[in-house]
CSV table of C-alpha atoms and ligand atoms in Angstrom, one decimal:
chain,number,residue,atom,x,y,z
A,42,MET,CA,21.4,136.0,-37.7
A,43,ASN,CA,20.7,137.9,-34.6
A,44,LYS,CA,18.4,135.9,-32.3
A,45,ALA,CA,16.3,138.9,-31.6
A,46,ILE,CA,15.1,139.2,-35.2
A,47,GLN,CA,14.5,135.5,-35.9
A,48,PRO,CA,10.9,134.8,-36.9
A,49,SER,CA,10.5,132.7,-33.7
A,50,SER,CA,10.4,135.9,-31.7
A,51,PRO,CA,7.1,136.0,-29.9
A,52,ILE,CA,6.3,139.5,-31.2
A,53,GLU,CA,7.5,139.2,-34.8
A,54,ILE,CA,4.9,138.3,-37.5
A,55,ASN,CA,6.5,136.7,-40.5
A,56,LYS,CA,5.7,137.7,-44.0
A,57,GLU,CA,3.3,134.9,-44.9
A,58,GLU,CA,1.4,135.4,-41.7
A,59,PHE,CA,1.4,139.2,-42.0
A,60,ARG,CA,-0.1,138.9,-45.5
A,61,LYS,CA,-2.8,136.4,-44.4
A,62,ILE,CA,-3.9,138.3,-41.3
A,63,GLY,CA,-3.5,141.6,-43.0
A,64,TYR,CA,-5.7,140.7,-46.0
A,65,GLN,CA,-8.3,139.2,-43.6
A,66,LEU,CA,-8.4,142.4,-41.7
A,67,ILE,CA,-8.6,144.5,-44.8
A,68,ASP,CA,-11.4,142.3,-46.0
A,69,SER,CA,-13.4,142.7,-42.9
A,70,ILE,CA,-12.8,146.5,-42.8
A,71,SER,CA,-14.0,146.8,-46.4
A,72,ASP,CA,-17.2,144.9,-45.5
A,73,PHE,CA,-17.6,147.1,-42.4
A,74,LEU,CA,-17.3,150.3,-44.4
A,75,GLU,CA,-19.6,149.0,-47.1
A,76,THR,CA,-22.4,148.2,-44.7
A,77,ILE,CA,-21.9,150.9,-42.1
A,78,GLY,CA,-25.1,152.7,-43.0
A,79,GLU,CA,-27.2,149.6,-42.3
A,80,LYS,CA,-25.9,149.1,-38.8
A,81,PRO,CA,-27.3,150.9,-35.8
A,82,VAL,CA,-25.3,154.1,-35.0
A,83,THR,CA,-24.9,152.6,-31.5
A,84,THR,CA,-26.0,149.3,-29.9
A,85,GLY,CA,-27.0,151.2,-26.8
A,86,GLU,CA,-25.3,148.5,-24.6
A,87,THR,CA,-24.7,149.5,-21.0
A,88,PRO,CA,-21.2,149.5,-19.5
A,89,ASN,CA,-22.1,146.3,-17.7
A,90,GLN,CA,-23.2,144.6,-20.9
A,91,ILE,CA,-20.0,145.7,-22.6
A,92,GLN,CA,-17.9,144.5,-19.6
A,93,LYS,CA,-19.6,141.1,-19.9
A,94,LEU,CA,-18.8,140.8,-23.6
A,95,LEU,CA,-15.2,141.8,-22.9
A,96,GLY,CA,-14.9,139.3,-20.1
A,97,ASN,CA,-12.8,139.6,-16.9
A,98,ALA,CA,-9.8,137.6,-17.9
A,99,SER,CA,-6.6,138.5,-16.1
A,100,LEU,CA,-3.4,139.4,-17.9
A,101,PRO,CA,-2.6,136.6,-20.3
A,102,GLU,CA,0.4,134.5,-19.3
A,103,GLN,CA,0.8,132.9,-22.7
A,104,GLY,CA,0.4,134.4,-26.2
A,105,THR,CA,-2.8,134.1,-28.2
A,106,PRO,CA,-2.9,132.9,-31.9
A,107,LEU,CA,-3.2,135.9,-34.2
A,108,GLU,CA,-6.2,134.7,-36.2
A,109,GLU,CA,-8.2,134.2,-33.0
A,110,LEU,CA,-7.0,137.5,-31.6
A,111,PHE,CA,-8.0,139.4,-34.7
A,112,ALA,CA,-11.4,137.7,-35.1
A,113,LYS,CA,-12.3,138.5,-31.5
A,114,THR,CA,-11.0,142.1,-31.6
A,115,SER,CA,-12.8,142.9,-34.9
A,116,ASP,CA,-16.1,141.6,-33.5
A,117,LEU,CA,-15.8,143.6,-30.3
A,118,LEU,CA,-15.0,146.8,-32.0
A,119,MET,CA,-17.0,146.6,-35.2
A,120,ASN,CA,-20.2,145.3,-33.6
A,121,HIS,CA,-20.2,147.0,-30.2
A,122,SER,CA,-19.0,150.6,-30.9
A,123,LEU,CA,-20.7,153.9,-31.5
A,124,LEU,CA,-20.1,154.4,-35.2
A,125,ASN,CA,-19.3,158.0,-35.9
A,126,GLY,CA,-18.7,157.0,-39.6
A,127,HIS,CA,-22.5,156.3,-39.8
A,128,PRO,CA,-24.4,158.6,-42.2
A,129,LYS,CA,-26.8,159.4,-39.3
A,130,PHE,CA,-24.2,160.3,-36.7
A,131,PHE,CA,-24.5,164.0,-35.9
A,132,GLY,CA,-23.3,164.2,-32.3
A,133,TYR,CA,-21.0,166.7,-30.7
A,134,ILE,CA,-18.3,167.6,-33.3
A,135,THR,CA,-16.9,164.3,-34.4
A,136,SER,CA,-16.6,163.7,-38.1
A,137,SER,CA,-16.8,160.5,-40.1
A,138,PRO,CA,-13.3,159.3,-40.5
A,139,ALA,CA,-11.9,159.3,-44.1
A,140,PRO,CA,-10.9,155.8,-45.0
A,141,ILE,CA,-7.6,157.1,-46.4
A,142,GLY,CA,-6.8,158.1,-42.9
A,143,ALA,CA,-7.0,154.5,-41.7
A,144,LEU,CA,-4.6,153.3,-44.4
A,145,ALA,CA,-2.3,156.3,-43.7
A,146,ASP,CA,-2.2,155.4,-40.0
A,147,LEU,CA,-1.2,151.9,-40.9
A,148,LEU,CA,1.6,153.0,-43.1
A,149,ALA,CA,2.7,155.6,-40.5
A,150,ALA,CA,2.8,152.9,-37.8
A,151,VAL,CA,4.8,150.5,-39.9
A,152,VAL,CA,7.6,153.0,-40.7
A,153,ASN,CA,7.2,154.6,-37.2
A,154,PRO,CA,9.1,157.8,-37.6
A,155,ASN,CA,9.6,159.8,-34.4
A,156,VAL,CA,8.6,163.2,-35.6
A,157,GLY,CA,10.2,164.9,-32.6
A,158,ALA,CA,13.5,165.4,-34.2
A,159,ASN,CA,14.5,165.7,-37.9
A,160,ILE,CA,17.3,163.2,-37.7
A,161,LEU,CA,14.8,160.5,-36.5
A,162,SER,CA,12.2,161.3,-39.2
A,163,PRO,CA,13.7,163.1,-42.2
A,164,MET,CA,10.9,162.4,-44.6
A,165,ALA,CA,8.1,162.6,-42.0
A,166,THR,CA,9.3,165.9,-40.7
A,167,ALA,CA,9.3,167.3,-44.2
A,168,ILE,CA,5.8,165.9,-44.7
A,169,GLU,CA,4.5,167.5,-41.5
A,170,LYS,CA,6.1,170.8,-42.5
A,171,GLN,CA,4.3,170.6,-45.9
A,172,THR,CA,1.1,169.6,-44.1
A,173,ILE,CA,1.3,172.7,-41.9
A,174,LYS,CA,1.9,174.8,-45.0
A,175,TRP,CA,-1.0,173.3,-46.9
A,176,LEU,CA,-3.3,173.8,-43.9
A,177,ALA,CA,-2.3,177.5,-43.8
A,178,GLU,CA,-3.0,177.7,-47.6
A,179,PHE,CA,-6.2,175.8,-47.1
A,180,ILE,CA,-7.8,178.2,-44.6
A,181,GLY,CA,-6.3,181.2,-46.5
A,182,VAL,CA,-3.5,182.6,-44.3
A,183,PRO,CA,0.0,183.2,-45.7
A,184,THR,CA,2.3,180.2,-45.9
A,185,SER,CA,4.8,182.1,-43.7
A,186,TYR,CA,2.7,180.9,-40.8
A,187,GLY,CA,4.2,178.0,-38.9
A,188,GLY,CA,2.9,175.5,-36.5
A,189,ILE,CA,2.6,172.0,-35.3
A,190,LEU,CA,0.2,169.1,-35.4
A,191,VAL,CA,-1.1,168.0,-32.0
A,192,SER,CA,-3.7,165.6,-30.7
A,193,GLY,CA,-6.7,167.8,-31.0
A,194,GLY,CA,-8.4,171.2,-30.3
A,195,ASN,CA,-7.6,171.3,-26.6
A,196,MET,CA,-3.9,170.8,-27.2
A,197,ALA,CA,-3.9,173.1,-30.2
A,198,ASN,CA,-5.4,175.9,-28.0
A,199,PHE,CA,-3.0,175.1,-25.1
A,200,THR,CA,0.0,175.3,-27.4
A,201,ALA,CA,-1.1,178.7,-28.6
A,202,PHE,CA,-2.0,179.9,-25.1
A,203,LEU,CA,1.4,179.4,-23.7
A,204,ALA,CA,3.0,180.9,-26.7
A,205,ALA,CA,0.8,184.0,-26.2
A,206,ARG,CA,1.8,184.2,-22.6
A,207,THR,CA,5.5,183.9,-23.3
A,208,ALA,CA,5.2,186.6,-26.0
A,209,LYS,CA,3.4,189.1,-23.7
A,210,ALA,CA,5.0,188.4,-20.3
A,211,PRO,CA,8.3,189.8,-19.1
A,212,LYS,CA,11.3,188.0,-20.8
A,213,SER,CA,12.1,186.2,-17.5
A,214,ILE,CA,8.7,184.5,-17.3
A,215,LYS,CA,10.3,181.1,-18.1
A,216,GLU,CA,12.7,181.4,-15.2
A,217,ASP,CA,10.8,183.4,-12.7
A,218,GLY,CA,7.2,182.3,-13.4
A,219,LEU,CA,4.0,184.2,-13.1
A,220,ALA,CA,5.3,186.2,-10.1
A,221,SER,CA,7.5,188.2,-12.5
A,222,ALA,CA,4.6,189.7,-14.3
A,223,PRO,CA,3.7,193.3,-13.3
A,224,GLY,CA,0.1,192.6,-12.1
A,225,GLU,CA,-2.1,189.5,-12.5
A,226,MET,CA,-2.1,188.3,-16.1
A,227,VAL,CA,-5.7,188.1,-17.3
A,228,LEU,CA,-7.4,186.9,-20.5
A,229,TYR,CA,-10.7,187.3,-22.3
A,230,CYS,CA,-13.1,185.1,-24.1
A,231,SER,CA,-16.8,184.9,-24.8
A,232,LYS,CA,-19.2,182.9,-22.6
A,233,ALA,CA,-19.5,180.4,-25.5
A,234,THR,CA,-15.9,179.4,-25.4
A,235,HIS,CA,-15.1,175.7,-25.0
A,236,THR,CA,-14.0,174.3,-21.7
A,237,TRP,CA,-10.3,174.1,-22.8
A,238,ILE,CA,-9.9,177.6,-21.5
A,239,GLU,CA,-10.5,176.5,-17.9
A,240,LYS,CA,-8.1,173.7,-18.2
A,241,ALA,CA,-5.5,176.1,-19.7
A,242,ALA,CA,-6.0,178.6,-16.9
A,243,VAL,CA,-5.5,175.8,-14.3
A,244,LEU,CA,-2.7,174.1,-16.1
A,245,PHE,CA,-0.6,177.2,-16.7
A,246,GLY,CA,-1.1,178.5,-13.1
A,247,HIS,CA,-3.4,181.5,-13.8
A,248,GLY,CA,-6.4,180.0,-12.1
A,249,THR,CA,-9.9,180.2,-13.6
A,250,ASN,CA,-10.5,183.6,-12.0
A,251,ALA,CA,-8.0,185.1,-14.5
A,252,VAL,CA,-10.5,184.2,-17.3
A,253,ARG,CA,-12.9,187.1,-18.1
A,254,TRP,CA,-16.0,185.5,-19.6
A,255,ILE,CA,-17.4,188.2,-21.8
A,256,PRO,CA,-21.2,188.0,-22.4
A,257,THR,CA,-22.5,187.4,-25.8
A,258,ASN,CA,-24.9,189.6,-27.9
A,259,ALA,CA,-28.3,188.5,-29.3
A,260,ALA,CA,-26.5,186.7,-32.1
A,261,ASN,CA,-24.4,184.8,-29.5
A,262,GLU,CA,-21.2,186.6,-30.6
A,263,MET,CA,-18.8,188.0,-28.0
A,264,ASN,CA,-20.1,191.5,-27.0
A,265,THR,CA,-17.0,193.5,-28.1
A,266,GLU,CA,-18.2,196.7,-26.3
A,267,ILE,CA,-18.2,194.8,-23.0
A,268,LEU,CA,-14.8,193.4,-24.0
A,269,SER,CA,-13.3,196.9,-24.3
A,270,GLN,CA,-14.9,198.0,-21.0
A,271,THR,CA,-13.6,194.9,-19.2
A,272,ILE,CA,-10.1,195.5,-20.4
A,273,ASP,CA,-10.3,199.1,-19.3
A,274,GLN,CA,-11.5,198.2,-15.9
A,275,ASP,CA,-8.7,195.6,-15.5
A,276,LEU,CA,-6.0,198.0,-16.6
A,277,LYS,CA,-7.4,200.6,-14.1
A,278,SER,CA,-7.1,198.1,-11.3
A,279,GLY,CA,-3.5,197.1,-12.1
A,280,LYS,CA,-4.2,193.9,-13.9
A,281,ASN,CA,-2.1,192.7,-16.8
A,282,PRO,CA,-4.3,191.7,-19.8
A,283,PHE,CA,-2.5,189.6,-22.4
A,284,LEU,CA,-4.8,187.5,-24.5
A,285,VAL,CA,-8.2,187.6,-26.2
A,286,ILE,CA,-9.8,184.5,-27.7
A,287,GLY,CA,-12.2,184.7,-30.5
A,288,ASN,CA,-14.4,181.7,-31.6
A,289,ALA,CA,-14.6,180.8,-35.2
A,290,GLY,CA,-17.5,178.4,-34.8
A,291,ASP,CA,-18.4,178.1,-31.1
A,292,VAL,CA,-18.6,174.5,-30.0
A,293,SER,CA,-22.3,174.6,-29.1
A,294,THR,CA,-24.0,176.4,-32.0
A,295,GLY,CA,-21.3,177.2,-34.5
A,296,VAL,CA,-21.4,181.0,-34.1
A,297,VAL,CA,-18.4,183.0,-35.5
A,298,ASP,CA,-17.4,186.0,-33.3
A,299,ASN,CA,-16.9,189.4,-34.9
A,300,LEU,CA,-13.2,188.7,-35.5
A,301,SER,CA,-12.3,192.0,-37.1
A,302,GLU,CA,-13.7,193.9,-34.1
A,303,ILE,CA,-11.8,191.7,-31.7
A,304,ALA,CA,-8.7,192.2,-33.9
A,305,THR,CA,-9.0,196.0,-33.7
A,306,ILE,CA,-9.3,195.8,-29.9
A,307,CYS,CA,-6.3,193.5,-29.6
A,308,LYS,CA,-4.3,196.0,-31.7
A,309,ALA,CA,-5.4,199.0,-29.6
A,310,TYR,CA,-4.4,197.3,-26.3
A,311,ASP,CA,-1.4,195.3,-27.7
A,312,LEU,CA,-3.0,191.9,-26.8
A,313,TRP,CA,-2.4,188.5,-28.4
A,314,PHE,CA,-5.3,187.6,-30.6
A,315,HIS,CA,-6.0,183.8,-30.7
A,316,ILE,CA,-8.8,182.2,-32.7
A,317,ASP,CA,-10.3,179.0,-31.6
A,318,GLY,CA,-11.3,177.6,-35.0
A,319,ALA,CA,-11.1,173.9,-33.9
A,320,TYR,CA,-14.4,173.2,-35.6
A,321,GLY,CA,-15.3,176.1,-37.9
A,322,ILE,CA,-12.3,177.6,-39.5
A,323,PRO,CA,-12.2,175.2,-42.5
A,324,ALA,CA,-15.5,176.8,-43.6
A,325,ALA,CA,-13.4,179.8,-44.5
A,326,VAL,CA,-12.4,177.9,-47.6
A,327,VAL,CA,-15.9,177.9,-49.0
A,328,PRO,CA,-16.3,181.1,-51.0
A,329,GLU,CA,-19.9,181.8,-49.8
A,330,TYR,CA,-18.9,181.8,-46.1
A,331,LYS,CA,-15.5,183.4,-46.3
A,332,ASN,CA,-16.8,186.8,-45.2
A,333,LEU,CA,-18.0,185.3,-41.9
A,334,PHE,CA,-14.4,185.0,-40.9
A,335,GLU,CA,-13.3,188.5,-41.9
A,336,GLY,CA,-10.5,189.7,-39.6
A,337,PHE,CA,-9.0,186.2,-39.1
A,338,LEU,CA,-5.8,187.2,-40.9
A,339,GLU,CA,-5.1,189.5,-37.9
A,340,ALA,CA,-4.9,186.7,-35.4
A,341,ASP,CA,-1.5,185.8,-33.9
A,342,SER,CA,-2.5,182.2,-33.6
A,343,ILE,CA,-5.3,179.9,-34.8
A,344,ALA,CA,-6.3,176.4,-33.6
A,345,LEU,CA,-7.9,174.0,-36.0
A,346,ASP,CA,-8.8,170.4,-35.9
A,347,PRO,CA,-8.2,168.2,-38.9
A,348,HIS,CA,-10.1,165.5,-37.0
A,349,LYS,CA,-13.2,167.5,-37.2
A,350,TRP,CA,-14.0,169.2,-40.5
A,351,LEU,CA,-11.2,167.6,-42.5
A,352,TYR,CA,-12.4,164.1,-41.6
A,353,ALA,CA,-9.1,162.8,-40.3
A,354,PRO,CA,-9.6,159.9,-37.9
A,355,LEU,CA,-8.8,160.8,-34.3
A,356,GLU,CA,-6.4,162.3,-33.4
A,357,ALA,CA,-5.3,165.4,-35.3
A,358,GLY,CA,-5.3,169.0,-34.2
A,359,CYS,CA,-3.2,171.9,-35.4
A,360,THR,CA,-1.8,175.1,-34.0
A,361,LEU,CA,-0.9,177.8,-36.6
A,362,ILE,CA,1.1,180.8,-35.6
A,363,LYS,CA,1.7,184.0,-37.6
A,364,ASN,CA,5.3,184.2,-36.3
A,365,PRO,CA,6.5,180.7,-35.5
A,366,GLN,CA,9.4,182.0,-33.6
A,367,HIS,CA,7.0,182.4,-30.7
A,368,LEU,CA,6.7,178.6,-30.5
A,369,ILE,CA,10.5,178.2,-30.4
A,370,ASP,CA,10.7,180.9,-27.7
A,371,THR,CA,8.2,179.1,-25.7
A,372,TYR,CA,9.1,175.4,-26.2
A,373,SER,CA,12.7,175.1,-27.2
A,374,SER,CA,14.9,174.3,-24.3
A,375,HIS,CA,18.2,174.5,-26.1
A,376,PRO,CA,19.5,178.1,-26.5
A,377,VAL,CA,21.5,177.0,-29.6
A,378,TYR,CA,18.3,176.7,-31.5
A,379,TYR,CA,17.3,180.3,-31.0
A,380,ASN,CA,19.1,181.2,-34.2
A,381,PHE,CA,16.4,179.4,-36.1
A,382,SER,CA,15.4,182.5,-38.0
A,383,THR,CA,18.5,182.3,-40.3
A,384,ILE,CA,16.7,180.4,-42.9
A,385,GLU,CA,19.6,180.4,-45.4
A,386,ASP,CA,21.6,178.1,-43.1
A,387,GLU,CA,18.7,175.6,-43.1
A,388,PRO,CA,18.9,174.6,-39.5
A,389,SER,CA,17.1,171.3,-39.0
A,390,LEU,CA,13.4,171.5,-38.0
A,391,ASN,CA,12.9,169.6,-34.8
A,392,TYR,CA,9.3,169.5,-33.8
A,393,TYR,CA,10.0,168.9,-30.1
A,394,GLU,CA,10.9,172.6,-30.0
A,395,TYR,CA,7.5,173.6,-31.3
A,396,GLY,CA,5.2,172.2,-28.7
A,397,PHE,CA,4.6,170.0,-25.6
A,398,GLN,CA,5.5,166.6,-26.9
A,399,ASN,CA,9.0,165.1,-27.2
A,400,SER,CA,8.6,161.8,-29.0
A,401,ARG,CA,5.9,162.4,-31.6
A,402,GLY,CA,3.9,160.1,-33.9
A,403,PHE,CA,3.3,160.7,-37.6
A,404,ARG,CA,-0.2,162.1,-37.4
A,405,ALA,CA,0.6,164.4,-40.3
A,406,LEU,CA,0.5,161.6,-42.8
A,407,LYS,CA,-3.3,161.0,-42.7
A,408,VAL,CA,-3.9,164.7,-43.0
A,409,TRP,CA,-1.4,165.1,-45.8
A,410,MET,CA,-2.8,162.2,-47.8
A,411,ALA,CA,-6.4,163.2,-47.4
A,412,LEU,CA,-5.5,166.7,-48.6
A,413,GLN,CA,-4.1,165.1,-51.8
A,414,GLN,CA,-6.8,162.6,-52.3
A,415,VAL,CA,-9.5,165.2,-52.1
A,416,GLY,CA,-7.8,168.4,-53.1
A,417,LYS,CA,-8.9,171.9,-52.1
A,418,SER,CA,-11.9,171.8,-54.5
A,419,GLY,CA,-13.0,168.5,-53.1
A,420,TYR,CA,-13.0,169.9,-49.6
A,421,ILE,CA,-14.9,173.0,-50.7
A,422,GLU,CA,-17.5,170.7,-52.0
A,423,LEU,CA,-17.7,168.4,-48.9
A,424,ILE,CA,-17.7,171.3,-46.4
A,425,GLY,CA,-20.2,173.2,-48.5
A,426,LYS,CA,-22.5,170.2,-48.7
A,427,ASP,CA,-22.4,169.7,-44.9
A,428,ILE,CA,-23.5,173.3,-44.5
A,429,GLU,CA,-26.3,172.9,-47.0
A,430,LEU,CA,-27.6,169.8,-45.4
A,431,SER,CA,-27.6,171.6,-42.0
A,432,GLN,CA,-29.6,174.5,-43.6
A,433,LEU,CA,-31.9,171.9,-45.1
A,434,LEU,CA,-32.6,170.4,-41.7
A,435,PHE,CA,-33.3,173.9,-40.3
A,436,GLU,CA,-35.7,174.7,-43.1
A,437,GLU,CA,-37.5,171.4,-42.8
A,438,ALA,CA,-37.8,171.8,-39.1
A,439,LYS,CA,-39.2,175.3,-39.6
A,440,LYS,CA,-41.8,174.0,-42.0
A,441,HIS,CA,-42.9,171.2,-39.6
A,442,SER,CA,-45.7,172.0,-37.3
A,443,GLU,CA,-44.3,169.8,-34.5
A,444,LEU,CA,-40.7,171.1,-34.6
A,445,GLU,CA,-39.2,174.4,-33.6
A,446,ALA,CA,-36.1,175.4,-35.6
A,447,VAL,CA,-34.0,177.2,-33.0
A,448,SER,CA,-30.6,178.0,-34.6
A,449,GLN,CA,-28.5,177.4,-37.6
A,450,ASN,CA,-24.8,178.4,-38.0
A,451,LEU,CA,-22.1,176.7,-40.2
A,452,SER,CA,-23.1,173.0,-40.1
A,453,ILE,CA,-24.9,173.1,-36.7
A,454,THR,CA,-28.6,173.2,-36.4
A,455,THR,CA,-30.6,173.1,-33.2
A,456,LEU,CA,-34.3,172.3,-32.9
A,457,ARG,CA,-36.8,170.9,-30.5
A,458,TYR,CA,-39.9,168.8,-30.6
A,459,ILE,CA,-43.2,170.6,-29.7
A,460,PRO,CA,-46.3,168.5,-29.4
A,461,SER,CA,-49.1,169.5,-31.7
A,462,ASP,CA,-51.5,170.0,-28.7
A,463,PHE,CA,-48.9,172.2,-27.0
A,464,SER,CA,-50.5,175.3,-25.4
A,465,GLN,CA,-49.1,177.4,-22.6
A,466,ASP,CA,-52.3,177.5,-20.5
A,467,VAL,CA,-52.5,173.8,-19.8
A,468,LYS,CA,-49.8,172.4,-17.6
A,469,MET,CA,-47.6,172.1,-20.6
A,470,THR,CA,-45.0,174.6,-19.7
A,471,GLU,CA,-41.5,175.4,-21.1
A,472,SER,CA,-40.2,173.2,-18.4
A,473,TYR,CA,-42.3,170.3,-19.7
A,474,LEU,CA,-40.9,171.0,-23.2
A,475,ASN,CA,-37.4,170.9,-21.8
A,476,SER,CA,-37.8,167.6,-20.0
A,477,LEU,CA,-39.7,166.1,-23.0
A,478,ASN,CA,-36.8,167.1,-25.3
A,479,GLU,CA,-34.2,165.9,-22.8
A,480,ARG,CA,-35.9,162.5,-22.6
A,481,LEU,CA,-36.3,162.4,-26.4
A,482,LEU,CA,-32.6,163.0,-26.8
A,483,ASN,CA,-31.7,160.3,-24.3
A,484,ASP,CA,-34.0,157.8,-26.0
A,485,LEU,CA,-32.7,158.7,-29.5
A,486,GLN,CA,-29.1,158.2,-28.3
A,487,GLN,CA,-29.9,154.8,-26.8
A,488,GLU,CA,-31.9,153.5,-29.7
A,489,GLY,CA,-29.3,154.0,-32.3
A,490,GLU,CA,-31.3,155.1,-35.4
A,491,VAL,CA,-29.8,158.5,-35.3
A,492,PHE,CA,-27.3,160.1,-33.0
A,493,LEU,CA,-27.7,163.8,-31.9
A,494,SER,CA,-26.4,165.8,-29.0
A,495,ASN,CA,-27.9,168.7,-27.1
A,496,ALA,CA,-27.6,172.4,-26.7
A,497,VAL,CA,-29.3,174.8,-24.3
A,498,ILE,CA,-30.2,178.0,-26.0
A,499,ALA,CA,-32.0,180.8,-24.1
A,500,ASP,CA,-33.2,178.2,-21.6
A,501,LYS,CA,-34.6,175.9,-24.3
A,502,TYR,CA,-33.3,172.4,-24.2
A,503,CYS,CA,-32.6,171.6,-27.8
A,504,LEU,CA,-31.6,168.7,-30.0
A,505,ARG,CA,-28.4,169.5,-31.8
A,506,ALA,CA,-27.2,168.1,-35.1
A,507,CYS,CA,-23.6,168.9,-36.2
A,508,ILE,CA,-23.0,167.6,-39.7
A,509,VAL,CA,-19.3,167.0,-40.3
A,510,ASN,CA,-20.1,163.8,-42.2
A,511,PHE,CA,-19.4,163.1,-45.8
A,512,ARG,CA,-21.7,160.1,-45.8
A,513,THR,CA,-24.8,162.0,-44.9
A,514,SER,CA,-27.4,162.6,-47.7
A,515,GLN,CA,-30.6,164.5,-48.0
A,516,LYS,CA,-32.5,161.3,-47.4
A,517,ASP,CA,-30.7,160.9,-44.0
A,518,ILE,CA,-31.9,164.4,-43.0
A,519,GLU,CA,-35.5,163.6,-44.1
A,520,GLU,CA,-35.4,160.3,-42.2
A,521,MET,CA,-34.0,162.1,-39.1
A,522,ILE,CA,-36.9,164.4,-39.0
A,523,GLU,CA,-39.4,161.5,-39.2
A,524,ILE,CA,-37.6,159.7,-36.4
A,525,ILE,CA,-37.5,162.8,-34.2
A,526,VAL,CA,-41.2,163.5,-34.7
A,527,SER,CA,-42.4,159.9,-34.3
A,528,LYS,CA,-40.3,159.3,-31.1
A,529,GLY,CA,-41.4,162.7,-29.9
A,530,ARG,CA,-45.1,161.8,-30.3
A,531,GLN,CA,-44.7,158.5,-28.6
A,532,LEU,CA,-42.9,160.0,-25.7
A,533,HIS,CA,-45.3,162.9,-25.3
A,534,LYS,CA,-48.2,160.4,-25.2
A,535,ILE,CA,-46.4,158.5,-22.3
A,536,LEU,CA,-45.3,161.5,-20.4
A,537,TYR,CA,-48.3,163.7,-20.7
A,538,THR,CA,-51.1,161.2,-19.9
A,539,LYS,CA,-49.2,160.4,-16.7
B,207,LIG,C1,-13.9,170.5,-30.4
B,207,LIG,C2,-13.5,171.8,-29.9
B,207,LIG,C3,-12.5,172.0,-29.0
B,207,LIG,C4,-11.8,170.8,-28.4
B,207,LIG,O1,-11.1,170.0,-29.4
B,207,LIG,P1,-10.7,168.5,-29.1
B,207,LIG,O2,-10.2,168.1,-30.4
B,207,LIG,O3,-12.0,167.8,-28.6
B,207,LIG,O4,-9.7,168.5,-28.0
B,207,LIG,C5,-12.1,173.3,-28.7
B,207,LIG,N1,-12.8,174.3,-29.2
B,207,LIG,C6,-13.8,174.2,-30.1
B,207,LIG,C7,-14.4,175.4,-30.7
B,207,LIG,C8,-14.2,172.9,-30.5
B,207,LIG,O5,-15.1,172.8,-31.4
C-alpha cells in the first residue's frame, strides 16, 4: 500500500472515525435546525468579545483530536453567529438556507469535481448545464439561453458586463483594450442600482465617470425619458454608449424598472440590455407578479442569485445569456473552442471558458437538488408566501397608529416608528424621527429578537424588512410589529425627555 494513503496519514479520517464524527455533527446540526427559532437571531457580541471567545492561539504545531475540534467549532459557530435561518431574520437580502443545500455541499465536497473542465467533472458539468437550463425554464426564458454559476450577484453582473462590452466594442478590444473604441464607452443604470456597477466600472477600466446614473420617477423606476435624452446627449458629444442595466427588484426597495420601455430604447440605439435580477427575478415565476417583469425576454443577459430567493446556502449566483456565444467570445482563451456553435459535434463543455474562474467548485449541486426537492410549484408557493407576508407587514403597519408604512414591492417592506405624541410644531421634527428610527434599528440589530436593515426613502430613515425566508410565519410578522412598537416607545421616552 502506498504510504500516502495509509490511515496513519495525519489528514486522513478512517471510516470508523468518519462515521462517528459525521453522525455527531449531523446530530448537532439537526438539533440546531430544530431549535433555531428559539435562539436569538444574533447574540450581539462585540468583535472584542468574539475575539476573546476565539482566543489568540498561534498556529498549532501539533494536530488536534477530531472530537475536540468539532465540539469547539460547532459551539463557536452555532452559538455565536448571526442566524439568517432564523424565522425573524429579515436583513438585507440574505435568505434562510435550505437544509438540502447543506447536505448537497457536503456531497459536492466529498466528490470534489473541478467544474472548470468537462474531463475533470463529467457528471458535475452535465448537472451544472442542467441547472442553468432549469433556472432559465424557472424564470421563463427559452432554454436556448446559456450561462454559468458564479459566487453571487456581483460576479453574475460582472460576468454579463464584460460579455456586453466584448459584444459591443470593436473586435480588437481584447488585444487593444479600451483605447480601440471610437469614443469613450459609457453605460446607463438607474440611481437605485446596486454598488456592483461601480466596482465593474473600476475593474474593467472604464472608471466610475462612465456610469450614467439615470434618475428615478415617483415610483422609483428608472426614468426612461431621461435615459433616452442622456443617450442622445452622449452620442452628440462623441461618446460610445454600449450598455443599459435595468433592475428587476432594486436592492433597497424591490422596485422593478419598466423593462419593456428599456428594451425598446436598447433596440433603437443598438445597446446591450442587461437585467440585474439578483434578488427579484424569481418572482417572475409567480403568476400574479409575472406582468411586473414584462419585457424581460428582450434582455441580452440576466443576473440572478440562487442564494437569495431560491434559498441556496451561500454562495450561488448565476449569469444567463440569450446568446451564450458571447461568453465564449469574452472568456475563452483558446481559439480552437470558437467552433463551439457546431452542436452536432458535441464539443465538450468547459466552464472555464464561460467566466472568470478556472478551477471551479460544484456550487450547482445545491441548486440542482433544491429545484428537485421543491419543484417549480413548491417555489411558486414559497416565493408567493414571502410576498404575501411582506404585504401583510405593510398592511399591519398602515393600520397601526404608531407606524408609518412607507413602501412595499416584491417581498420588501419599509416602515418607520412614529411616536403617538408626534407633532411637527414641537421640537419633534423629521430629523428627530430619522435619528429615532436609526437608533431603533441599531438597538433591534443588537438585541437579537428580530433582525431588520434600513432604507432611506425620500429622506426618511426607514426600517426595512426583506422576507426571503421560508421559516417566517404570520405570527413572526405580528410579533415583529409588537417588538418594533414597544422598543420604539421605550427609546422615544429616553430620547425625548432628554
Ligand atoms: C444582492 C444584490 C446584488 C449583489 O449580489 P451578491 O450576491 O451580494 O454579490 C446585486 N444586485 C442586486 C439587485 C442585489 O439584490
